[in-house]
Structures are given as C-alpha cells and as structure tokens.
GROMACS .gro file of N, CA and C in nm:
model
  369
    1MET      N    1 -12.578  -7.271  -3.407
    1MET     CA    2 -12.438  -7.240  -3.384
    1MET      C    3 -12.360  -7.363  -3.338
    2LYS      N    4 -12.426  -7.446  -3.252
    2LYS     CA    5 -12.361  -7.567  -3.205
    2LYS      C    6 -12.333  -7.661  -3.323
    3MET      N    7 -12.430  -7.670  -3.415
    3MET     CA    8 -12.410  -7.756  -3.532
    3MET      C    9 -12.292  -7.709  -3.616
    4TYR      N   10 -12.276  -7.579  -3.629
    4TYR     CA   11 -12.166  -7.522  -3.706
    4TYR      C   12 -12.032  -7.558  -3.642
    5ILE      N   13 -12.024  -7.551  -3.510
    5ILE     CA   14 -11.900  -7.583  -3.439
    5ILE      C   15 -11.870  -7.733  -3.452
    6VAL      N   16 -11.973  -7.817  -3.437
    6VAL     CA   17 -11.954  -7.961  -3.450
    6VAL      C   18 -11.911  -7.995  -3.592
    7LEU      N   19 -11.975  -7.933  -3.690
    7LEU     CA   20 -11.939  -7.958  -3.830
    7LEU      C   21 -11.795  -7.916  -3.858
    8CYS      N   22 -11.754  -7.801  -3.809
    8CYS     CA   23 -11.615  -7.755  -3.829
    8CYS      C   24 -11.516  -7.850  -3.762
    9ALA      N   25 -11.550  -7.901  -3.643
    9ALA     CA   26 -11.462  -7.993  -3.573
    9ALA      C   27 -11.448  -8.124  -3.651
   10MET      N   28 -11.559  -8.171  -3.709
   10MET     CA   29 -11.553  -8.295  -3.787
   10MET      C   30 -11.471  -8.276  -3.914
   11VAL      N   31 -11.488  -8.163  -3.981
   11VAL     CA   32 -11.410  -8.136  -4.102
   11VAL      C   33 -11.262  -8.127  -4.069
   12ALA      N   34 -11.229  -8.064  -3.957
   12ALA     CA   35 -11.089  -8.052  -3.917
   12ALA      C   36 -11.031  -8.189  -3.883
   13ALA      N   37 -11.108  -8.274  -3.818
   13ALA     CA   38 -11.060  -8.409  -3.784
   13ALA      C   39 -11.035  -8.492  -3.908
   14VAL      N   40 -11.125  -8.482  -4.005
   14VAL     CA   41 -11.107  -8.558  -4.130
   14VAL      C   42 -10.988  -8.504  -4.208
   15ALA      N   43 -10.970  -8.375  -4.209
   15ALA     CA   44 -10.859  -8.315  -4.284
   15ALA      C   45 -10.724  -8.351  -4.224
   16CYS      N   46 -10.720  -8.372  -4.093
   16CYS     CA   47 -10.593  -8.405  -4.027
   16CYS      C   48 -10.562  -8.554  -4.031
   17ALA      N   49 -10.661  -8.638  -4.059
   17ALA     CA   50 -10.638  -8.782  -4.062
   17ALA      C   51 -10.548  -8.818  -4.180
   18PRO      N   52 -10.454  -8.911  -4.159
   18PRO     CA   53 -10.367  -8.951  -4.271
   18PRO      C   54 -10.446  -9.026  -4.378
   19THR      N   55 -10.412  -9.000  -4.501
   19THR     CA   56 -10.479  -9.067  -4.612
   19THR      C   57 -10.412  -9.202  -4.636
   20ALA      N   58 -10.479  -9.286  -4.713
   20ALA     CA   59 -10.423  -9.418  -4.744
   20ALA      C   60 -10.292  -9.404  -4.820
   21LEU      N   61 -10.284  -9.304  -4.909
   21LEU     CA   62 -10.161  -9.283  -4.986
   21LEU      C   63 -10.046  -9.243  -4.895
   22GLU      N   64 -10.074  -9.158  -4.796
   22GLU     CA   65  -9.969  -9.119  -4.702
   22GLU      C   66  -9.921  -9.239  -4.620
   23GLU      N   67 -10.015  -9.323  -4.577
   23GLU     CA   68  -9.978  -9.442  -4.502
   23GLU      C   69  -9.894  -9.537  -4.586
   24LEU      N   70  -9.934  -9.557  -4.712
   24LEU     CA   71  -9.859  -9.644  -4.801
   24LEU      C   72  -9.720  -9.589  -4.828
   25THR      N   73  -9.710  -9.459  -4.846
   25THR     CA   74  -9.580  -9.395  -4.868
   25THR      C   75  -9.491  -9.413  -4.746
   26ALA      N   76  -9.548  -9.402  -4.627
   26ALA     CA   77  -9.470  -9.421  -4.504
   26ALA      C   78  -9.421  -9.565  -4.492
   27ILE      N   79  -9.507  -9.661  -4.528
   27ILE     CA   80  -9.465  -9.802  -4.521
   27ILE      C   81  -9.356  -9.830  -4.622
   28ARG      N   82  -9.370  -9.775  -4.744
   28ARG     CA   83  -9.270  -9.799  -4.848
   28ARG      C   84  -9.136  -9.735  -4.817
   29ALA      N   85  -9.134  -9.635  -4.732
   29ALA     CA   86  -9.009  -9.568  -4.696
   29ALA      C   87  -8.928  -9.649  -4.595
   30LYS      N   88  -8.991  -9.748  -4.532
   30LYS     CA   89  -8.921  -9.829  -4.433
   30LYS      C   90  -8.820  -9.921  -4.502
   31PRO      N   91  -8.714  -9.956  -4.432
   31PRO     CA   92  -8.615 -10.048  -4.492
   31PRO      C   93  -8.671 -10.190  -4.502
   32ALA      N   94  -8.604 -10.272  -4.580
   32ALA     CA   95  -8.646 -10.411  -4.598
   32ALA      C   96  -8.640 -10.484  -4.463
   33LEU      N   97  -8.739 -10.572  -4.441
   33LEU     CA   98  -8.742 -10.649  -4.317
   33LEU      C   99  -8.637 -10.759  -4.319
   34GLU      N  100  -8.618 -10.820  -4.435
   34GLU     CA  101  -8.516 -10.924  -4.454
   34GLU      C  102  -8.440 -10.891  -4.582
   35PHE      N  103  -8.310 -10.915  -4.581
   35PHE     CA  104  -8.229 -10.894  -4.701
   35PHE      C  105  -8.111 -10.989  -4.694
   36GLU      N  106  -8.095 -11.068  -4.799
   36GLU     CA  107  -7.987 -11.166  -4.802
   36GLU      C  108  -7.932 -11.175  -4.944
   37VAL      N  109  -7.801 -11.168  -4.959
   37VAL     CA  110  -7.736 -11.182  -5.089
   37VAL      C  111  -7.615 -11.273  -5.071
   38VAL      N  112  -7.602 -11.369  -5.163
   38VAL     CA  113  -7.487 -11.459  -5.165
   38VAL      C  114  -7.431 -11.455  -5.307
   39GLN      N  115  -7.299 -11.438  -5.320
   39GLN     CA  116  -7.237 -11.431  -5.452
   39GLN      C  117  -7.103 -11.501  -5.447
   40ASP      N  118  -7.071 -11.573  -5.557
   40ASP     CA  119  -6.940 -11.639  -5.563
   40ASP      C  120  -6.847 -11.561  -5.655
   41GLU      N  121  -6.725 -11.611  -5.669
   41GLU     CA  122  -6.624 -11.541  -5.748
   41GLU      C  123  -6.651 -11.543  -5.898
   42PHE      N  124  -6.745 -11.626  -5.944
   42PHE     CA  125  -6.776 -11.634  -6.087
   42PHE      C  126  -6.893 -11.546  -6.128
   43GLY      N  127  -6.957 -11.482  -6.032
   43GLY     CA  128  -7.071 -11.396  -6.062
   43GLY      C  129  -7.205 -11.462  -6.040
   44GLN      N  130  -7.206 -11.588  -6.000
   44GLN     CA  131  -7.332 -11.653  -5.968
   44GLN      C  132  -7.382 -11.594  -5.836
   45TYR      N  133  -7.514 -11.585  -5.822
   45TYR     CA  134  -7.565 -11.519  -5.704
   45TYR      C  135  -7.704 -11.571  -5.667
   46ALA      N  136  -7.744 -11.538  -5.547
   46ALA     CA  137  -7.880 -11.562  -5.499
   46ALA      C  138  -7.915 -11.446  -5.408
   47LEU      N  139  -8.035 -11.394  -5.421
   47LEU     CA  140  -8.078 -11.286  -5.334
   47LEU      C  141  -8.223 -11.306  -5.296
   48ARG      N  142  -8.259 -11.250  -5.181
   48ARG     CA  143  -8.396 -11.255  -5.133
   48ARG      C  144  -8.417 -11.138  -5.040
   49TYR      N  145  -8.531 -11.071  -5.055
   49TYR     CA  146  -8.566 -10.968  -4.960
   49TYR      C  147  -8.717 -10.958  -4.944
   50VAL      N  148  -8.757 -10.908  -4.828
   50VAL     CA  149  -8.898 -10.889  -4.794
   50VAL      C  150  -8.913 -10.745  -4.748
   51THR      N  151  -9.011 -10.674  -4.803
   51THR     CA  152  -9.035 -10.535  -4.764
   51THR      C  153  -9.140 -10.527  -4.656
   52ALA      N  154  -9.153 -10.409  -4.596
   52ALA     CA  155  -9.250 -10.387  -4.489
   52ALA      C  156  -9.393 -10.399  -4.539
   53GLU      N  157  -9.417 -10.372  -4.666
   53GLU     CA  158  -9.553 -10.380  -4.719
   53GLU      C  159  -9.588 -10.520  -4.768
   54GLY      N  160  -9.496 -10.617  -4.754
   54GLY     CA  161  -9.527 -10.755  -4.787
   54GLY      C  162  -9.477 -10.804  -4.921
   55THR      N  163  -9.400 -10.725  -4.993
   55THR     CA  164  -9.343 -10.769  -5.119
   55THR      C  165  -9.226 -10.864  -5.091
   56VAL      N  166  -9.226 -10.977  -5.160
   56VAL     CA  167  -9.118 -11.076  -5.144
   56VAL      C  168  -9.052 -11.096  -5.280
   57VAL      N  169  -8.921 -11.080  -5.285
   57VAL     CA  170  -8.845 -11.096  -5.410
   57VAL      C  171  -8.735 -11.198  -5.386
   58SER      N  172  -8.725 -11.296  -5.476
   58SER     CA  173  -8.613 -11.390  -5.470
   58SER      C  174  -8.564 -11.411  -5.613
   59GLU      N  175  -8.433 -11.420  -5.626
   59GLU     CA  176  -8.372 -11.431  -5.759
   59GLU      C  177  -8.243 -11.510  -5.747
   60ARG      N  178  -8.210 -11.580  -5.855
   60ARG     CA  179  -8.088 -11.660  -5.857
   60ARG      C  180  -8.027 -11.653  -5.996
   61GLY      N  181  -7.898 -11.635  -6.003
   61GLY     CA  182  -7.825 -11.636  -6.129
   61GLY      C  183  -7.719 -11.743  -6.125
   62ARG      N  184  -7.716 -11.828  -6.228
   62ARG     CA  185  -7.617 -11.936  -6.231
   62ARG      C  186  -7.558 -11.946  -6.371
   63LEU      N  187  -7.435 -11.988  -6.378
   63LEU     CA  188  -7.365 -12.004  -6.505
   63LEU      C  189  -7.389 -12.143  -6.562
   64VAL      N  190  -7.418 -12.147  -6.691
   64VAL     CA  191  -7.432 -12.275  -6.762
   64VAL      C  192  -7.349 -12.267  -6.889
   65PRO      N  193  -7.296 -12.379  -6.936
   65PRO     CA  194  -7.217 -12.378  -7.060
   65PRO      C  195  -7.304 -12.336  -7.179
   66ALA      N  196  -7.253 -12.243  -7.259
   66ALA     CA  197  -7.327 -12.195  -7.376
   66ALA      C  198  -7.293 -12.274  -7.501
   67ASP      N  199  -7.170 -12.317  -7.512
   67ASP     CA  200  -7.127 -12.393  -7.630
   67ASP      C  201  -7.006 -12.478  -7.593
   68LYS      N  202  -6.953 -12.547  -7.691
   68LYS     CA  203  -6.840 -12.638  -7.666
   68LYS      C  204  -6.707 -12.566  -7.657
   69GLU      N  205  -6.706 -12.434  -7.681
   69GLU     CA  206  -6.582 -12.358  -7.678
   69GLU      C  207  -6.547 -12.307  -7.538
   70GLY      N  208  -6.627 -12.344  -7.439
   70GLY     CA  209  -6.597 -12.303  -7.302
   70GLY      C  210  -6.664 -12.174  -7.259
   71ASP      N  211  -6.753 -12.119  -7.341
   71ASP     CA  212  -6.825 -11.998  -7.302
   71ASP      C  213  -6.939 -12.034  -7.208
   72TYR      N  214  -6.972 -11.941  -7.119
   72TYR     CA  215  -7.080 -11.962  -7.024
   72TYR      C  216  -7.182 -11.848  -7.035
   73VAL      N  217  -7.305 -11.879  -6.997
   73VAL     CA  218  -7.413 -11.781  -6.997
   73VAL      C  219  -7.474 -11.779  -6.858
   74LEU      N  220  -7.508 -11.659  -6.812
   74LEU     CA  221  -7.573 -11.646  -6.681
   74LEU      C  222  -7.723 -11.664  -6.699
   75ILE      N  223  -7.779 -11.765  -6.638
   75ILE     CA  224  -7.923 -11.792  -6.640
   75ILE      C  225  -7.983 -11.730  -6.513
   76VAL      N  226  -8.086 -11.651  -6.530
   76VAL     CA  227  -8.150 -11.584  -6.416
   76VAL      C  228  -8.289 -11.642  -6.398
   77GLU      N  229  -8.321 -11.680  -6.275
   77GLU     CA  230  -8.453 -11.733  -6.240
   77GLU      C  231  -8.499 -11.661  -6.112
   78GLY      N  232  -8.627 -11.640  -6.102
   78GLY     CA  233  -8.674 -11.578  -5.979
   78GLY      C  234  -8.823 -11.562  -5.975
   79GLU      N  235  -8.868 -11.500  -5.868
   79GLU     CA  236  -9.009 -11.470  -5.853
   79GLU      C  237  -9.027 -11.355  -5.757
   80PHE      N  238  -9.136 -11.284  -5.774
   80PHE     CA  239  -9.173 -11.182  -5.676
   80PHE      C  240  -9.322 -11.188  -5.654
   81SER      N  241  -9.363 -11.151  -5.534
   81SER     CA  242  -9.504 -11.153  -5.500
   81SER      C  243  -9.536 -11.029  -5.418
   82TYR      N  244  -9.659 -10.986  -5.429
   82TYR     CA  245  -9.705 -10.870  -5.354
   82TYR      C  246  -9.857 -10.877  -5.340
   83ILE      N  247  -9.909 -10.802  -5.245
   83ILE     CA  248 -10.052 -10.793  -5.225
   83ILE      C  249 -10.100 -10.666  -5.294
   84GLY      N  250 -10.191 -10.681  -5.388
   84GLY     CA  251 -10.241 -10.568  -5.465
   84GLY      C  252 -10.339 -10.483  -5.385
   85ASP      N  253 -10.380 -10.371  -5.445
   85ASP     CA  254 -10.475 -10.281  -5.381
   85ASP      C  255 -10.610 -10.349  -5.358
   86ASP      N  256 -10.637 -10.454  -5.436
   86ASP     CA  257 -10.763 -10.526  -5.421
   86ASP      C  258 -10.756 -10.637  -5.316
   87GLY      N  259 -10.640 -10.652  -5.249
   87GLY     CA  260 -10.625 -10.752  -5.145
   87GLY      C  261 -10.581 -10.888  -5.195
   88GLU      N  262 -10.566 -10.905  -5.326
   88GLU     CA  263 -10.524 -11.032  -5.385
   88GLU      C  264 -10.372 -11.045  -5.383
   89LEU      N  265 -10.324 -11.168  -5.372
   89LEU     CA  266 -10.180 -11.196  -5.379
   89LEU      C  267 -10.142 -11.218  -5.525
   90TYR      N  268 -10.047 -11.142  -5.575
   90TYR     CA  269  -9.999 -11.154  -5.712
   90TYR      C  270  -9.859 -11.214  -5.709
   91VAL      N  271  -9.840 -11.321  -5.783
   91VAL     CA  272  -9.711 -11.390  -5.789
   91VAL      C  273  -9.665 -11.393  -5.935
   92THR      N  274  -9.543 -11.351  -5.960
   92THR     CA  275  -9.485 -11.351  -6.094
   92THR      C  276  -9.355 -11.428  -6.090
   93LYS      N  277  -9.340 -11.526  -6.180
   93LYS     CA  278  -9.217 -11.605  -6.191
   93LYS      C  279  -9.153 -11.574  -6.325
   94PHE      N  280  -9.020 -11.571  -6.328
   94PHE     CA  281  -8.951 -11.538  -6.451
   94PHE      C  282  -8.822 -11.618  -6.465
   95THR      N  283  -8.782 -11.638  -6.591
   95THR     CA  284  -8.654 -11.698  -6.623
   95THR      C  285  -8.598 -11.624  -6.744
   96ALA      N  286  -8.468 -11.614  -6.752
   96ALA     CA  287  -8.403 -11.554  -6.867
   96ALA      C  288  -8.275 -11.632  -6.892
   97GLY      N  289  -8.259 -11.681  -7.015
   97GLY     CA  290  -8.141 -11.761  -7.044
   97GLY      C  291  -8.127 -11.789  -7.191
   98LEU      N  292  -8.075 -11.906  -7.223
   98LEU     CA  293  -8.046 -11.943  -7.361
   98LEU      C  294  -8.172 -11.948  -7.448
   99ASP      N  295  -8.285 -11.984  -7.389
   99ASP     CA  296  -8.407 -11.996  -7.468
   99ASP      C  297  -8.495 -11.871  -7.458
  100GLY      N  298  -8.439 -11.758  -7.417
  100GLY     CA  299  -8.513 -11.633  -7.410
  100GLY      C  300  -8.564 -11.603  -7.270
  101THR      N  301  -8.656 -11.509  -7.265
  101THR     CA  302  -8.714 -11.467  -7.138
  101THR      C  303  -8.856 -11.519  -7.130
  102HIS      N  304  -8.891 -11.575  -7.016
  102HIS     CA  305  -9.026 -11.629  -6.994
  102HIS      C  306  -9.079 -11.573  -6.863
  103VAL      N  307  -9.202 -11.522  -6.866
  103VAL     CA  308  -9.266 -11.466  -6.748
  103VAL      C  309  -9.404 -11.529  -6.736
  104GLU      N  310  -9.440 -11.569  -6.616
  104GLU     CA  311  -9.574 -11.620  -6.594
  104GLU      C  312  -9.623 -11.573  -6.457
  105GLY      N  313  -9.751 -11.550  -6.450
  105GLY     CA  314  -9.810 -11.505  -6.324
  105GLY      C  315  -9.960 -11.528  -6.325
  106ASN      N  316 -10.017 -11.531  -6.206
  106ASN     CA  317 -10.159 -11.556  -6.196
  106ASN      C  318 -10.243 -11.437  -6.242
  107HIS      N  319 -10.182 -11.324  -6.267
  107HIS     CA  320 -10.253 -11.204  -6.310
  107HIS      C  321 -10.222 -11.165  -6.455
  108LEU      N  322 -10.133 -11.237  -6.519
  108LEU     CA  323 -10.093 -11.205  -6.656
  108LEU      C  324 -10.182 -11.279  -6.756
  109PRO      N  325 -10.209 -11.217  -6.870
  109PRO     CA  326 -10.289 -11.288  -6.971
  109PRO      C  327 -10.212 -11.407  -7.029
  110VAL      N  328 -10.285 -11.507  -7.069
  110VAL     CA  329 -10.226 -11.627  -7.127
  110VAL      C  330 -10.255 -11.628  -7.276
  111ALA      N  331 -10.153 -11.652  -7.356
  111ALA     CA  332 -10.170 -11.656  -7.501
  111ALA      C  333 -10.254 -11.778  -7.540
  112PRO      N  334 -10.338 -11.764  -7.641
  112PRO     CA  335 -10.417 -11.880  -7.684
  112PRO      C  336 -10.328 -11.984  -7.750
  113GLU      N  337 -10.373 -12.107  -7.747
  113GLU     CA  338 -10.299 -12.215  -7.811
  113GLU      C  339 -10.301 -12.194  -7.962
  114PRO      N  340 -10.188 -12.220  -8.030
  114PRO     CA  341 -10.186 -12.202  -8.176
  114PRO      C  342 -10.278 -12.304  -8.243
  115VAL      N  343 -10.340 -12.260  -8.351
  115VAL     CA  344 -10.430 -12.345  -8.427
  115VAL      C  345 -10.354 -12.402  -8.546
  116ALA      N  346 -10.366 -12.533  -8.565
  116ALA     CA  347 -10.300 -12.597  -8.680
  116ALA      C  348 -10.374 -12.559  -8.808
  117VAL      N  349 -10.298 -12.519  -8.907
  117VAL     CA  350 -10.355 -12.480  -9.036
  117VAL      C  351 -10.310 -12.580  -9.141
  118GLU      N  352 -10.406 -12.631  -9.218
  118GLU     CA  353 -10.373 -12.724  -9.325
  118GLU      C  354 -10.320 -12.646  -9.444
  119THR      N  355 -10.217 -12.696  -9.502
  119THR     CA  356 -10.167 -12.636  -9.624
  119THR      C  357 -10.222 -12.714  -9.743
  120ILE      N  358 -10.278 -12.641  -9.834
  120ILE     CA  359 -10.335 -12.704  -9.953
  120ILE      C  360 -10.234 -12.689 -10.068
  121VAL      N  361 -10.196 -12.804 -10.122
  121VAL     CA  362 -10.099 -12.805 -10.232
  121VAL      C  363 -10.178 -12.811 -10.363
  122PRO      N  364 -10.157 -12.712 -10.452
  122PRO     CA  365 -10.228 -12.716 -10.581
  122PRO      C  366 -10.182 -12.835 -10.666
  123GLN      N  367 -10.276 -12.893 -10.742
  123GLN     CA  368 -10.243 -13.011 -10.822
  123GLN      C  369 -10.224 -12.977 -10.966
   0.00000   0.00000   0.00000
C-alpha cells in the first residue's frame, strides 16, 4: 500500500511539472529585451532587437541609385542568430538588392562549384 501511495505521489509530481514546451512558450511570450529602430525621411532604416530566448535580429535598409534617371532602390542587409534545440548557435546573413537576394548561414547547404564543360565543335 505504501508503494502505491509513493507511486501515485511521483506520478502526480511529474504530471504537474512544466514541460519544456510550456517553458519555451512562456519565454517566447515575454517582450523583447532590447529594441531599437532608426528611420530617416527617405525610408532608410536600421533596426535591432534581442528576445528573451536569445534570438538577435539586426537589419538595415539603405537607398542606392538604380540608374542614371535618378531612381533609387532600397538595399536590405541583415542577420539573425538563435540557439537551436541542439544547443548550437545558428547565424544567417542576408542581402537583397540590385543583384538579387543572397542568404548564407552556417547551417544552410552550400551549392557545389560549377563544372566547366568543353564544347565540341563538329568539323
């Protein structure tokens, strides 16, 4: 009978303990620890924030001339980092502008180098 009572008490204690998902949800519900935004009258900006769970985001948008007619394009550059479930730090850097969008990170696959192919001209 004593074993039954001890076993029930242990099951109740485990059932009442918060799960990792509940703890993570509680941390994610907290407001950002740091938050900063700067913007000018032309739409250029810089922002940075840090969350309670350790995610860091920084981004910057700046205007650059697109052509000789006086048009401008907003170039966006930034990075974000976070600690994954495996305890590793993941960092992703990105740019978007005139030459397209480029993303690189220590966890992203890398494309193989292109192989030069000889063209054979028939005689």
